[in-house]
Tab-separated table of C-alpha atoms in Angstrom:
chain	number	residue	atom	x	y	z
A	77	SER	CA	185.758	103.009	109.996
A	78	ILE	CA	186.065	104.021	106.822
A	79	LEU	CA	182.767	102.655	106.075
A	80	MET	CA	181.325	103.977	109.048
A	81	ILE	CA	182.096	107.655	108.089
A	82	GLY	CA	181.089	106.831	104.620
A	83	SER	CA	177.530	106.093	105.994
A	84	ILE	CA	177.400	109.876	108.121
A	85	PRO	CA	175.458	112.145	105.182
A	86	ALA	CA	173.127	109.234	104.912
A	87	VAL	CA	171.744	109.524	107.876
A	88	LEU	CA	172.594	113.577	108.147
A	89	LEU	CA	171.011	114.185	104.733
A	90	GLY	CA	168.872	111.512	103.755
A	91	PRO	CA	164.971	112.988	104.414
A	92	ILE	CA	166.494	116.668	103.593
A	93	ALA	CA	168.162	115.072	99.889
A	94	GLY	CA	164.791	113.601	99.979
A	95	THR	CA	162.712	116.916	99.100
A	96	PHE	CA	165.370	118.345	97.692
A	97	ALA	CA	164.569	115.924	94.272
A	98	ASP	CA	161.028	116.951	94.765
A	99	ARG	CA	161.821	120.710	94.556
A	100	PHE	CA	164.429	120.635	91.758
A	101	ALA	CA	165.422	119.250	88.467
A	102	ARG	CA	166.559	115.609	89.266
A	103	ARG	CA	168.209	115.414	85.350
A	104	ARG	CA	170.429	118.555	86.835
A	105	ILE	CA	170.778	116.508	90.088
A	106	ILE	CA	171.977	112.968	88.851
A	107	ILE	CA	173.886	114.896	85.931
A	108	VAL	CA	176.129	116.660	88.669
A	109	CYS	CA	176.530	114.067	90.839
A	110	ASP	CA	178.123	111.428	88.515
A	111	ILE	CA	180.463	114.437	87.309
A	112	LEU	CA	180.623	115.675	90.813
A	113	ASN	CA	181.444	111.632	92.052
A	114	GLY	CA	184.034	110.620	88.522
A	115	LEU	CA	186.037	113.549	89.728
A	116	ALA	CA	186.290	112.924	93.163
A	117	ALA	CA	187.166	108.846	91.924
A	118	LEU	CA	189.891	110.226	89.599
A	119	SER	CA	191.457	112.588	92.145
A	120	LEU	CA	192.248	109.926	94.663
A	121	ALA	CA	193.266	107.396	91.583
A	122	GLY	CA	195.768	110.390	91.051
A	123	LEU	CA	197.063	110.808	94.242
A	124	MET	CA	197.706	107.230	94.065
A	125	VAL	CA	199.316	107.031	91.454
A	126	SER	CA	201.246	110.529	92.388
A	127	PHE	CA	202.598	109.376	95.680
A	128	PRO	CA	202.483	105.523	95.661
A	129	ALA	CA	204.691	105.314	98.841
A	130	ASN	CA	202.443	107.681	100.621
A	131	THR	CA	200.004	105.281	102.232
A	132	SER	CA	198.614	107.775	104.724
A	133	ALA	CA	197.766	110.304	102.429
A	134	ALA	CA	195.795	108.581	99.986
A	135	LEU	CA	194.007	106.420	103.200
A	136	ALA	CA	193.133	110.017	104.462
A	137	TRP	CA	191.860	111.163	100.863
A	138	LEU	CA	190.470	107.933	100.561
A	139	ALA	CA	187.770	109.039	103.812
A	140	VAL	CA	187.343	112.149	101.981
A	141	VAL	CA	186.190	110.822	99.006
A	142	THR	CA	184.442	107.822	101.012
A	143	VAL	CA	182.188	111.175	102.689
A	144	PHE	CA	181.663	113.310	99.302
A	145	ALA	CA	180.460	110.320	97.520
A	146	GLY	CA	178.066	109.297	100.581
A	147	THR	CA	176.921	112.740	100.337
A	148	MET	CA	176.608	112.542	96.508
A	149	SER	CA	174.624	109.657	97.218
A	150	CYS	CA	172.128	110.916	99.240
A	151	PHE	CA	171.022	113.566	96.531
A	152	LEU	CA	171.670	110.913	93.749
A	153	GLN	CA	170.139	107.922	94.576
A	154	PRO	CA	166.347	110.475	95.685
A	155	ALA	CA	166.998	111.901	92.423
A	156	LEU	CA	166.670	108.323	90.449
A	157	ILE	CA	164.303	106.296	92.372
A	158	ALA	CA	161.724	109.451	92.177
A	159	ALA	CA	162.163	110.187	88.410
A	160	ILE	CA	160.823	106.436	87.669
A	161	PRO	CA	157.415	107.451	87.865
A	162	ASP	CA	157.924	110.443	85.516
A	163	VAL	CA	158.692	108.008	82.719
A	164	VAL	CA	156.578	105.503	83.547
A	165	PRO	CA	152.710	104.959	83.315
A	166	VAL	CA	151.129	103.966	86.213
A	167	LYS	CA	150.124	100.737	85.693
A	168	ARG	CA	153.946	99.680	84.622
A	169	LEU	CA	155.274	101.154	87.459
A	170	ALA	CA	154.774	97.920	90.260
A	171	SER	CA	156.815	95.821	86.946
A	172	ALA	CA	159.385	99.022	86.403
A	173	ASN	CA	160.413	99.401	90.116
A	174	SER	CA	161.008	95.417	90.107
A	175	VAL	CA	163.355	95.889	86.785
A	176	ALA	CA	165.264	99.286	88.202
A	177	GLN	CA	165.597	97.130	91.749
A	178	PHE	CA	167.246	94.420	89.324
A	179	LEU	CA	169.378	96.278	87.068
A	180	MET	CA	170.787	97.829	90.719
A	181	GLN	CA	171.470	94.253	92.288
A	182	ALA	CA	173.260	93.642	88.491
A	183	THR	CA	175.451	95.970	88.718
A	184	VAL	CA	176.565	95.400	92.541
A	185	PHE	CA	176.416	91.992	90.947
A	186	LEU	CA	179.439	92.606	88.294
A	187	GLY	CA	181.043	95.051	90.307
A	188	GLN	CA	181.667	93.282	93.103
A	189	GLY	CA	182.051	89.907	91.119
A	190	THR	CA	184.868	91.778	89.107
A	191	GLY	CA	186.764	94.615	92.173
A	192	GLY	CA	188.533	91.646	93.831
A	193	LEU	CA	189.827	90.476	90.676
A	194	LEU	CA	190.626	93.501	89.126
A	195	TYR	CA	192.337	94.968	92.284
A	196	ARG	CA	194.596	92.643	91.994
A	197	LEU	CA	195.222	92.597	88.100
A	198	LEU	CA	195.002	95.886	87.569
A	199	GLY	CA	195.940	97.873	91.050
A	200	ALA	CA	193.537	99.981	93.153
A	201	PRO	CA	194.968	103.578	90.997
A	202	LEU	CA	193.747	102.229	88.047
A	203	VAL	CA	190.634	100.723	89.421
A	204	PHE	CA	189.597	104.133	90.876
A	205	ALA	CA	190.544	105.808	87.621
A	206	ILE	CA	188.197	103.583	85.693
A	207	ASP	CA	185.223	104.127	88.446
A	208	GLY	CA	185.455	108.048	87.500
A	209	LEU	CA	184.969	107.253	84.125
A	210	THR	CA	182.484	105.211	84.565
A	211	PHE	CA	180.698	108.364	86.758
A	212	LEU	CA	181.227	110.526	83.684
A	213	VAL	CA	179.922	108.712	81.286
A	214	SER	CA	176.551	108.345	82.881
A	215	ALA	CA	176.546	111.832	83.516
A	216	LEU	CA	177.305	112.287	79.651
A	217	CYS	CA	174.122	109.825	79.154
A	218	ALA	CA	171.904	111.867	81.521
A	219	ILE	CA	173.185	114.810	79.360
A	220	PHE	CA	171.163	113.073	76.400
A	221	THR	CA	167.638	111.762	78.383
A	222	THR	CA	164.075	113.873	79.516
A	223	ILE	CA	162.616	113.676	82.618
A	224	PRO	CA	159.189	115.300	82.320
A	225	GLN	CA	158.715	116.302	85.638
A	226	THR	CA	156.395	118.911	87.277
A	227	ILE	CA	158.669	120.966	89.563
A	228	PRO	CA	157.020	123.217	92.439
A	229	GLU	CA	156.945	127.062	91.830
A	230	LYS	CA	160.465	128.629	93.631
A	231	SER	CA	158.785	131.151	96.419
A	232	ALA	CA	160.484	134.463	95.463
A	233	GLY	CA	163.711	134.959	98.046
A	234	LEU	CA	165.771	133.024	100.070
A	235	LYS	CA	163.909	133.032	103.771
A	236	LEU	CA	160.510	132.484	101.961
A	237	HIS	CA	162.465	129.132	99.419
A	238	LEU	CA	162.972	127.655	103.103
A	239	GLN	CA	160.274	128.159	104.675
A	240	ASP	CA	158.620	125.781	101.387
A	241	PHE	CA	161.694	124.010	101.614
A	242	ARG	CA	160.973	123.207	105.630
A	243	LYS	CA	157.116	122.480	105.198
A	244	ASP	CA	157.164	120.262	102.867
A	245	LEU	CA	160.158	118.020	104.618
A	246	SER	CA	157.408	118.435	107.527
A	247	GLU	CA	154.543	116.944	105.293
A	248	GLY	CA	156.595	114.080	104.056
A	249	PHE	CA	157.433	113.287	108.099
A	250	TRP	CA	153.878	113.600	108.969
A	251	TYR	CA	152.740	111.428	105.727
A	252	VAL	CA	154.762	108.627	106.598
A	253	TRP	CA	153.581	109.329	110.737
A	254	ARG	CA	149.815	109.735	110.000
A	255	LYS	CA	149.881	105.725	107.789
A	256	PRO	CA	150.524	102.964	109.897
A	257	GLY	CA	152.069	100.515	107.553
A	258	LEU	CA	154.736	102.878	105.926
A	259	ARG	CA	155.567	103.996	109.899
A	260	GLU	CA	155.952	100.629	110.542
A	261	LEU	CA	157.707	99.406	107.213
A	262	LEU	CA	160.086	102.561	107.933
A	263	CYS	CA	161.048	102.193	111.342
A	264	ILE	CA	162.023	97.823	110.689
A	265	SER	CA	163.766	99.059	107.346
A	266	ALA	CA	166.002	101.012	109.694
A	267	LEU	CA	166.625	98.602	111.956
A	268	MET	CA	167.212	96.056	109.130
A	269	VAL	CA	169.900	98.610	107.877
A	270	PHE	CA	171.008	99.264	111.587
A	271	PHE	CA	171.514	95.340	112.558
A	272	THR	CA	172.956	94.525	108.714
A	273	SER	CA	175.674	96.931	108.057
A	274	PRO	CA	178.076	95.595	110.972
A	275	VAL	CA	177.964	92.244	109.105
A	276	ILE	CA	179.205	93.954	105.812
A	277	VAL	CA	181.643	95.361	108.021
A	278	LEU	CA	182.891	92.615	109.560
A	279	LEU	CA	182.689	89.848	106.627
A	280	PRO	CA	186.146	90.276	105.247
A	281	PHE	CA	187.176	89.432	108.744
A	282	PHE	CA	184.461	86.435	109.146
A	283	ILE	CA	186.379	85.333	105.246
A	284	GLU	CA	189.940	86.164	106.427
A	285	ASP	CA	190.097	85.076	110.289
A	286	VAL	CA	187.272	82.356	110.244
A	287	LEU	CA	186.751	80.489	106.853
A	288	LYS	CA	190.662	81.163	105.699
A	289	LEU	CA	189.983	82.173	102.448
A	290	GLU	CA	191.791	84.671	100.216
A	291	THR	CA	189.882	88.667	100.278
A	292	ASP	CA	188.865	87.474	96.884
A	293	TRP	CA	185.989	85.492	98.050
A	294	TYR	CA	184.547	89.116	99.881
A	295	GLY	CA	183.493	89.556	96.572
A	296	TYR	CA	182.579	86.215	95.313
A	297	ILE	CA	180.216	86.535	98.551
A	298	ILE	CA	178.421	89.694	97.836
A	299	ALA	CA	178.266	88.921	93.869
A	300	VAL	CA	175.857	85.523	94.982
A	301	TYR	CA	174.293	87.944	97.536
A	302	GLY	CA	173.566	90.209	94.828
A	303	VAL	CA	172.497	87.337	92.586
A	304	GLY	CA	169.983	86.185	94.898
A	305	SER	CA	168.590	89.463	94.930
A	306	MET	CA	168.235	89.714	91.447
A	307	ALA	CA	166.108	86.171	92.246
A	308	GLY	CA	164.240	88.146	95.165
A	309	PHE	CA	163.290	91.118	93.201
A	310	LEU	CA	162.007	89.115	89.814
A	311	LEU	CA	159.934	86.910	92.196
A	312	ALA	CA	158.103	89.657	93.588
A	313	GLY	CA	157.424	91.534	90.291
A	314	VAL	CA	156.244	88.259	88.302
A	315	MET	CA	153.892	87.173	91.199
A	316	GLN	CA	152.682	89.910	91.938
A	317	PHE	CA	151.327	89.783	95.280
A	318	SER	CA	148.736	91.784	97.045
A	319	GLY	CA	146.600	92.047	100.328
A	320	LYS	CA	147.423	89.478	103.052
A	321	ALA	CA	149.508	87.079	100.857
A	322	ARG	CA	151.751	90.519	100.487
A	323	TYR	CA	151.741	90.909	103.826
A	324	LEU	CA	152.858	87.877	104.843
A	325	GLY	CA	155.882	87.382	102.101
A	326	VAL	CA	157.285	90.073	103.184
A	327	VAL	CA	157.205	88.843	107.115
A	328	SER	CA	158.600	85.841	106.421
A	329	PHE	CA	160.881	86.810	103.919
A	330	ILE	CA	162.363	89.093	106.567
A	331	ILE	CA	162.736	86.952	109.376
A	332	LEU	CA	164.214	84.462	106.799
A	333	GLU	CA	166.686	86.752	105.971
A	334	SER	CA	167.192	87.684	110.050
A	335	ALA	CA	167.733	84.133	110.673
A	336	GLY	CA	170.146	83.346	107.853
A	337	TYR	CA	172.310	86.214	109.031
A	338	ALA	CA	172.299	84.517	112.750
A	339	LEU	CA	173.365	81.409	111.220
A	340	LEU	CA	175.964	82.626	109.184
A	341	GLY	CA	179.121	82.890	111.929
A	342	LEU	CA	178.222	79.250	113.032
A	343	VAL	CA	178.842	78.371	109.617
A	344	ARG	CA	182.963	77.243	108.789
A	345	ASN	CA	182.259	75.680	105.011
A	346	PRO	CA	182.719	78.202	101.808
A	347	VAL	CA	179.821	76.399	99.961
A	348	VAL	CA	176.792	76.876	102.162
A	349	VAL	CA	178.497	80.384	102.684
A	350	MET	CA	177.682	81.507	99.033
A	351	LEU	CA	174.141	79.301	98.919
A	352	MET	CA	173.399	81.449	102.406
A	353	ALA	CA	174.303	84.825	100.827
A	354	PHE	CA	171.771	83.943	97.605
A	355	ALA	CA	169.079	82.762	100.137
A	356	GLY	CA	169.706	85.961	102.128
A	357	GLY	CA	170.315	87.604	99.020
A	358	ALA	CA	166.569	85.980	97.210
A	359	ALA	CA	165.109	87.036	101.205
A	360	GLY	CA	165.897	90.760	100.604
A	361	GLY	CA	165.299	91.374	97.213
A	362	PHE	CA	161.716	89.694	97.543
A	363	ALA	CA	161.046	92.188	100.913
């Protein structure tokens, strides 16, 4: 339920946040979102330390922090992604995007792979405290970063400013809709997220109730999926597909990933599950 609640901001604010990242300083957005995310995680750690026996309060505040973090992520991720073309030459953009995705999956691999172990060794409060501190360190690093962004001139008055904002948002939607390939890709991506999200939510129950394994295996499987994703990103970046070959590659790997999700429920061997997680991550990363 908390995961579902945490996804609501992305649905409501995703399109708006992208336009926001184009009209305001991305560096400032990154700094503010990192600081607020860090303080939210630290507040959760403080609550757990102060009231260790009050599970209801901890769960309620966890839901609040999850929604808040999801909201911040809606603004943070577009700012980070949009900043790549600002700092990378056009001819290096494809490689830079692959490296950026590789690093994102590397952090998922490290975080998910060690998360279960740290939880067992240190406990939830200290893990949340470490999480909050990493956000603050990220904000500190962003302070010393320069993003040469061209910011549109702001209109005088709130009403005109909102009109410009709405115009940019409308132009973005129409641009996507008038591009057949981009339009279909957006629809396919939305459907994949819609149907794969329940898999992520149900995975802990699959591990405990079906595979009869400890909860630590959730972190291991997600980590292996992250390694596979890194392999897929590297493969796509190195091979530099174009034209029909790229089209066939994307379609083929999307079909393979979808088939893997369908077959996962039939598997009972943990080793096979790990191999399927790696293959699914590679297919998704490549696509």
